[in-house]
Amino acid sequence: DAFDGLPDQVRRRVLSKLKHILAGDVTDENAEQFAHLSEDDRHNIRRILMATKPEFAEICKGKSHDNYNDTDG
């Protein structure tokens, strides 16, 4: 799909940011954008991504370099 066709660095950055958002780790000025997601919503989204995007599962398990940095946006 289109997401998988993104350049590796871009795709990993998006997945890494999703990991932090879904874990509730976002502390930058954009954190309020995700406040509407309940704990159950975040858990279910994370579970779907783990099942459908092997690269996301690797990032979550620490097997892939997690290069998201809150200060980078």
GROMACS .gro file of N, CA and C in nm:
model
  219
    1ASP      N    1   0.082  -0.119   0.000
    1ASP     CA    2   0.000   0.000   0.000
    1ASP      C    3   0.087   0.126   0.000
    2ALA      N    4   0.025   0.240  -0.005
    2ALA     CA    5   0.100   0.367  -0.015
    2ALA      C    6   0.192   0.389   0.104
    3PHE      N    7   0.146   0.352   0.224
    3PHE     CA    8   0.230   0.373   0.343
    3PHE      C    9   0.359   0.292   0.332
    4ASP      N   10   0.348   0.169   0.290
    4ASP     CA   11   0.467   0.083   0.277
    4ASP      C   12   0.562   0.134   0.170
    5GLY      N   13   0.512   0.215   0.079
    5GLY     CA   14   0.595   0.271  -0.027
    5GLY      C   15   0.671   0.396   0.013
    6LEU      N   16   0.646   0.447   0.133
    6LEU     CA   17   0.718   0.565   0.181
    6LEU      C   18   0.866   0.532   0.198
    7PRO      N   19   0.953   0.631   0.189
    7PRO     CA   20   1.095   0.606   0.217
    7PRO      C   21   1.111   0.548   0.357
    8ASP      N   22   1.207   0.458   0.373
    8ASP     CA   23   1.227   0.388   0.501
    8ASP      C   24   1.234   0.483   0.620
    9GLN      N   25   1.311   0.588   0.609
    9GLN     CA   26   1.330   0.681   0.721
    9GLN      C   27   1.197   0.747   0.760
   10VAL      N   28   1.118   0.786   0.663
   10VAL     CA   29   0.988   0.850   0.689
   10VAL      C   30   0.893   0.751   0.754
   11ARG      N   31   0.887   0.632   0.698
   11ARG     CA   32   0.796   0.529   0.750
   11ARG      C   33   0.832   0.493   0.895
   12ARG      N   34   0.961   0.476   0.923
   12ARG     CA   35   1.003   0.444   1.060
   12ARG      C   36   0.972   0.558   1.156
   13ARG      N   37   0.987   0.681   1.112
   13ARG     CA   38   0.957   0.796   1.198
   13ARG      C   39   0.808   0.801   1.232
   14VAL      N   40   0.724   0.776   1.133
   14VAL     CA   41   0.579   0.775   1.156
   14VAL      C   42   0.542   0.662   1.253
   15LEU      N   43   0.596   0.544   1.230
   15LEU     CA   44   0.566   0.431   1.319
   15LEU      C   45   0.617   0.457   1.460
   16SER      N   46   0.732   0.517   1.471
   16SER     CA   47   0.787   0.549   1.602
   16SER      C   48   0.700   0.651   1.675
   17LYS      N   49   0.654   0.751   1.602
   17LYS     CA   50   0.567   0.850   1.665
   17LYS      C   51   0.435   0.784   1.708
   18LEU      N   52   0.382   0.697   1.624
   18LEU     CA   53   0.260   0.624   1.662
   18LEU      C   54   0.282   0.542   1.789
   19LYS      N   55   0.399   0.480   1.798
   19LYS     CA   56   0.430   0.402   1.919
   19LYS      C   57   0.418   0.491   2.043
   20HIS      N   58   0.476   0.610   2.036
   20HIS     CA   59   0.474   0.702   2.151
   20HIS      C   60   0.333   0.756   2.177
   21ILE      N   61   0.261   0.787   2.073
   21ILE     CA   62   0.123   0.836   2.090
   21ILE      C   63   0.037   0.730   2.157
   22LEU      N   64   0.048   0.607   2.107
   22LEU     CA   65  -0.036   0.499   2.159
   22LEU      C   66   0.004   0.456   2.299
   23ALA      N   67   0.128   0.485   2.337
   23ALA     CA   68   0.174   0.454   2.474
   23ALA      C   69   0.142   0.569   2.569
   24GLY      N   70   0.093   0.681   2.515
   24GLY     CA   71   0.064   0.798   2.598
   24GLY      C   72   0.189   0.875   2.635
   25ASP      N   73   0.297   0.857   2.557
   25ASP     CA   74   0.426   0.919   2.586
   25ASP      C   75   0.446   1.056   2.523
   26VAL      N   76   0.348   1.109   2.453
   26VAL     CA   77   0.366   1.235   2.383
   26VAL      C   78   0.351   1.350   2.482
   27THR      N   79   0.454   1.432   2.491
   27THR     CA   80   0.453   1.543   2.587
   27THR      C   81   0.473   1.678   2.521
   28ASP      N   82   0.479   1.679   2.388
   28ASP     CA   83   0.500   1.806   2.320
   28ASP      C   84   0.369   1.883   2.306
   29GLU      N   85   0.374   1.994   2.238
   29GLU     CA   86   0.257   2.081   2.225
   29GLU      C   87   0.141   2.014   2.150
   30ASN      N   88   0.167   1.903   2.083
   30ASN     CA   89   0.064   1.833   2.008
   30ASN      C   90  -0.007   1.724   2.089
   31ALA      N   91   0.033   1.704   2.214
   31ALA     CA   92  -0.023   1.597   2.296
   31ALA      C   93  -0.174   1.608   2.309
   32GLU      N   94  -0.225   1.730   2.317
   32GLU     CA   95  -0.370   1.748   2.334
   32GLU      C   96  -0.449   1.694   2.215
   33GLN      N   97  -0.385   1.683   2.098
   33GLN     CA   98  -0.454   1.628   1.980
   33GLN      C   99  -0.493   1.482   1.999
   34PHE      N  100  -0.425   1.414   2.090
   34PHE     CA  101  -0.448   1.271   2.108
   34PHE      C  102  -0.520   1.241   2.239
   35ALA      N  103  -0.555   1.343   2.314
   35ALA     CA  104  -0.618   1.324   2.445
   35ALA      C  105  -0.754   1.254   2.434
   36HIS      N  106  -0.818   1.265   2.319
   36HIS     CA  107  -0.950   1.203   2.302
   36HIS      C  108  -0.943   1.051   2.291
   37LEU      N  109  -0.825   0.996   2.268
   37LEU     CA  110  -0.810   0.852   2.256
   37LEU      C  111  -0.811   0.788   2.395
   38SER      N  112  -0.907   0.704   2.419
   38SER     CA  113  -0.913   0.635   2.548
   38SER      C  114  -0.801   0.531   2.555
   39GLU      N  115  -0.779   0.480   2.673
   39GLU     CA  116  -0.679   0.374   2.691
   39GLU      C  117  -0.716   0.253   2.604
   40ASP      N  118  -0.845   0.220   2.601
   40ASP     CA  119  -0.890   0.108   2.516
   40ASP      C  120  -0.867   0.136   2.368
   41ASP      N  121  -0.896   0.259   2.324
   41ASP     CA  122  -0.873   0.296   2.184
   41ASP      C  123  -0.726   0.278   2.149
   42ARG      N  124  -0.638   0.331   2.233
   42ARG     CA  125  -0.493   0.321   2.206
   42ARG      C  126  -0.449   0.175   2.204
   43HIS      N  127  -0.499   0.097   2.298
   43HIS     CA  128  -0.464  -0.045   2.303
   43HIS      C  129  -0.509  -0.117   2.175
   44ASN      N  130  -0.632  -0.092   2.133
   44ASN     CA  131  -0.685  -0.158   2.014
   44ASN      C  132  -0.612  -0.116   1.887
   45ILE      N  133  -0.582   0.011   1.874
   45ILE     CA  134  -0.507   0.058   1.757
   45ILE      C  135  -0.369  -0.005   1.754
   46ARG      N  136  -0.304  -0.008   1.871
   46ARG     CA  137  -0.171  -0.068   1.880
   46ARG      C  138  -0.177  -0.215   1.842
   47ARG      N  139  -0.278  -0.287   1.889
   47ARG     CA  140  -0.293  -0.429   1.857
   47ARG      C  141  -0.312  -0.450   1.707
   48ILE      N  142  -0.392  -0.366   1.643
   48ILE     CA  143  -0.414  -0.377   1.498
   48ILE      C  144  -0.283  -0.352   1.423
   49LEU      N  145  -0.210  -0.247   1.463
   49LEU     CA  146  -0.084  -0.218   1.396
   49LEU      C  147   0.019  -0.328   1.417
   50MET      N  148   0.022  -0.385   1.537
   50MET     CA  149   0.116  -0.495   1.564
   50MET      C  150   0.086  -0.614   1.472
   51ALA      N  151  -0.042  -0.637   1.445
   51ALA     CA  152  -0.082  -0.752   1.363
   51ALA      C  153  -0.066  -0.726   1.213
   52THR      N  154  -0.072  -0.601   1.171
   52THR     CA  155  -0.073  -0.572   1.028
   52THR      C  156   0.054  -0.507   0.975
   53LYS      N  157   0.136  -0.453   1.064
   53LYS     CA  158   0.260  -0.385   1.023
   53LYS      C  159   0.376  -0.445   1.101
   54PRO      N  160   0.442  -0.546   1.046
   54PRO     CA  161   0.554  -0.610   1.117
   54PRO      C  162   0.661  -0.510   1.162
   55GLU      N  163   0.683  -0.407   1.085
   55GLU     CA  164   0.783  -0.307   1.123
   55GLU      C  165   0.741  -0.233   1.251
   56PHE      N  166   0.612  -0.209   1.269
   56PHE     CA  167   0.564  -0.147   1.392
   56PHE      C  168   0.590  -0.240   1.510
   57ALA      N  169   0.564  -0.368   1.491
   57ALA     CA  170   0.589  -0.465   1.598
   57ALA      C  171   0.737  -0.466   1.635
   58GLU      N  172   0.826  -0.459   1.537
   58GLU     CA  173   0.970  -0.455   1.564
   58GLU      C  174   1.008  -0.331   1.644
   59ILE      N  175   0.952  -0.217   1.607
   59ILE     CA  176   0.980  -0.092   1.679
   59ILE      C  177   0.931  -0.103   1.823
   60CYS      N  178   0.812  -0.158   1.841
   60CYS     CA  179   0.756  -0.171   1.976
   60CYS      C  180   0.835  -0.268   2.063
   61LYS      N  181   0.893  -0.368   2.001
   61LYS     CA  182   0.970  -0.468   2.075
   61LYS      C  183   1.116  -0.428   2.088
   62GLY      N  184   1.152  -0.311   2.032
   62GLY     CA  185   1.288  -0.263   2.044
   62GLY      C  186   1.386  -0.326   1.948
   63LYS      N  187   1.336  -0.396   1.845
   63LYS     CA  188   1.424  -0.461   1.748
   63LYS      C  189   1.464  -0.368   1.634
   64SER      N  190   1.397  -0.255   1.626
   64SER     CA  191   1.429  -0.156   1.523
   64SER      C  192   1.460  -0.025   1.593
   65HIS      N  193   1.551   0.051   1.536
   65HIS     CA  194   1.590   0.177   1.598
   65HIS      C  195   1.470   0.272   1.606
   66ASP      N  196   1.440   0.317   1.726
   66ASP     CA  197   1.329   0.410   1.751
   66ASP      C  198   1.385   0.550   1.752
   67ASN      N  199   1.367   0.623   1.642
   67ASN     CA  200   1.433   0.752   1.630
   67ASN      C  201   1.338   0.869   1.644
   68TYR      N  202   1.221   0.848   1.701
   68TYR     CA  203   1.130   0.960   1.723
   68TYR      C  204   1.180   1.043   1.840
   69ASN      N  205   1.172   1.173   1.826
   69ASN     CA  206   1.213   1.264   1.932
   69ASN      C  207   1.104   1.369   1.942
   70ASP      N  208   1.043   1.382   2.060
   70ASP     CA  209   0.932   1.477   2.079
   70ASP      C  210   0.968   1.617   2.034
   71THR      N  211   1.092   1.657   2.048
   71THR     CA  212   1.130   1.794   2.015
   71THR      C  213   1.140   1.816   1.865
   72ASP      N  214   1.141   1.706   1.788
   72ASP     CA  215   1.149   1.719   1.643
   72ASP      C  216   1.013   1.737   1.577
   73GLY      N  217   0.906   1.725   1.653
   73GLY     CA  218   0.774   1.745   1.595
   73GLY      C  219   0.712   1.617   1.564
   0.00000   0.00000   0.00000
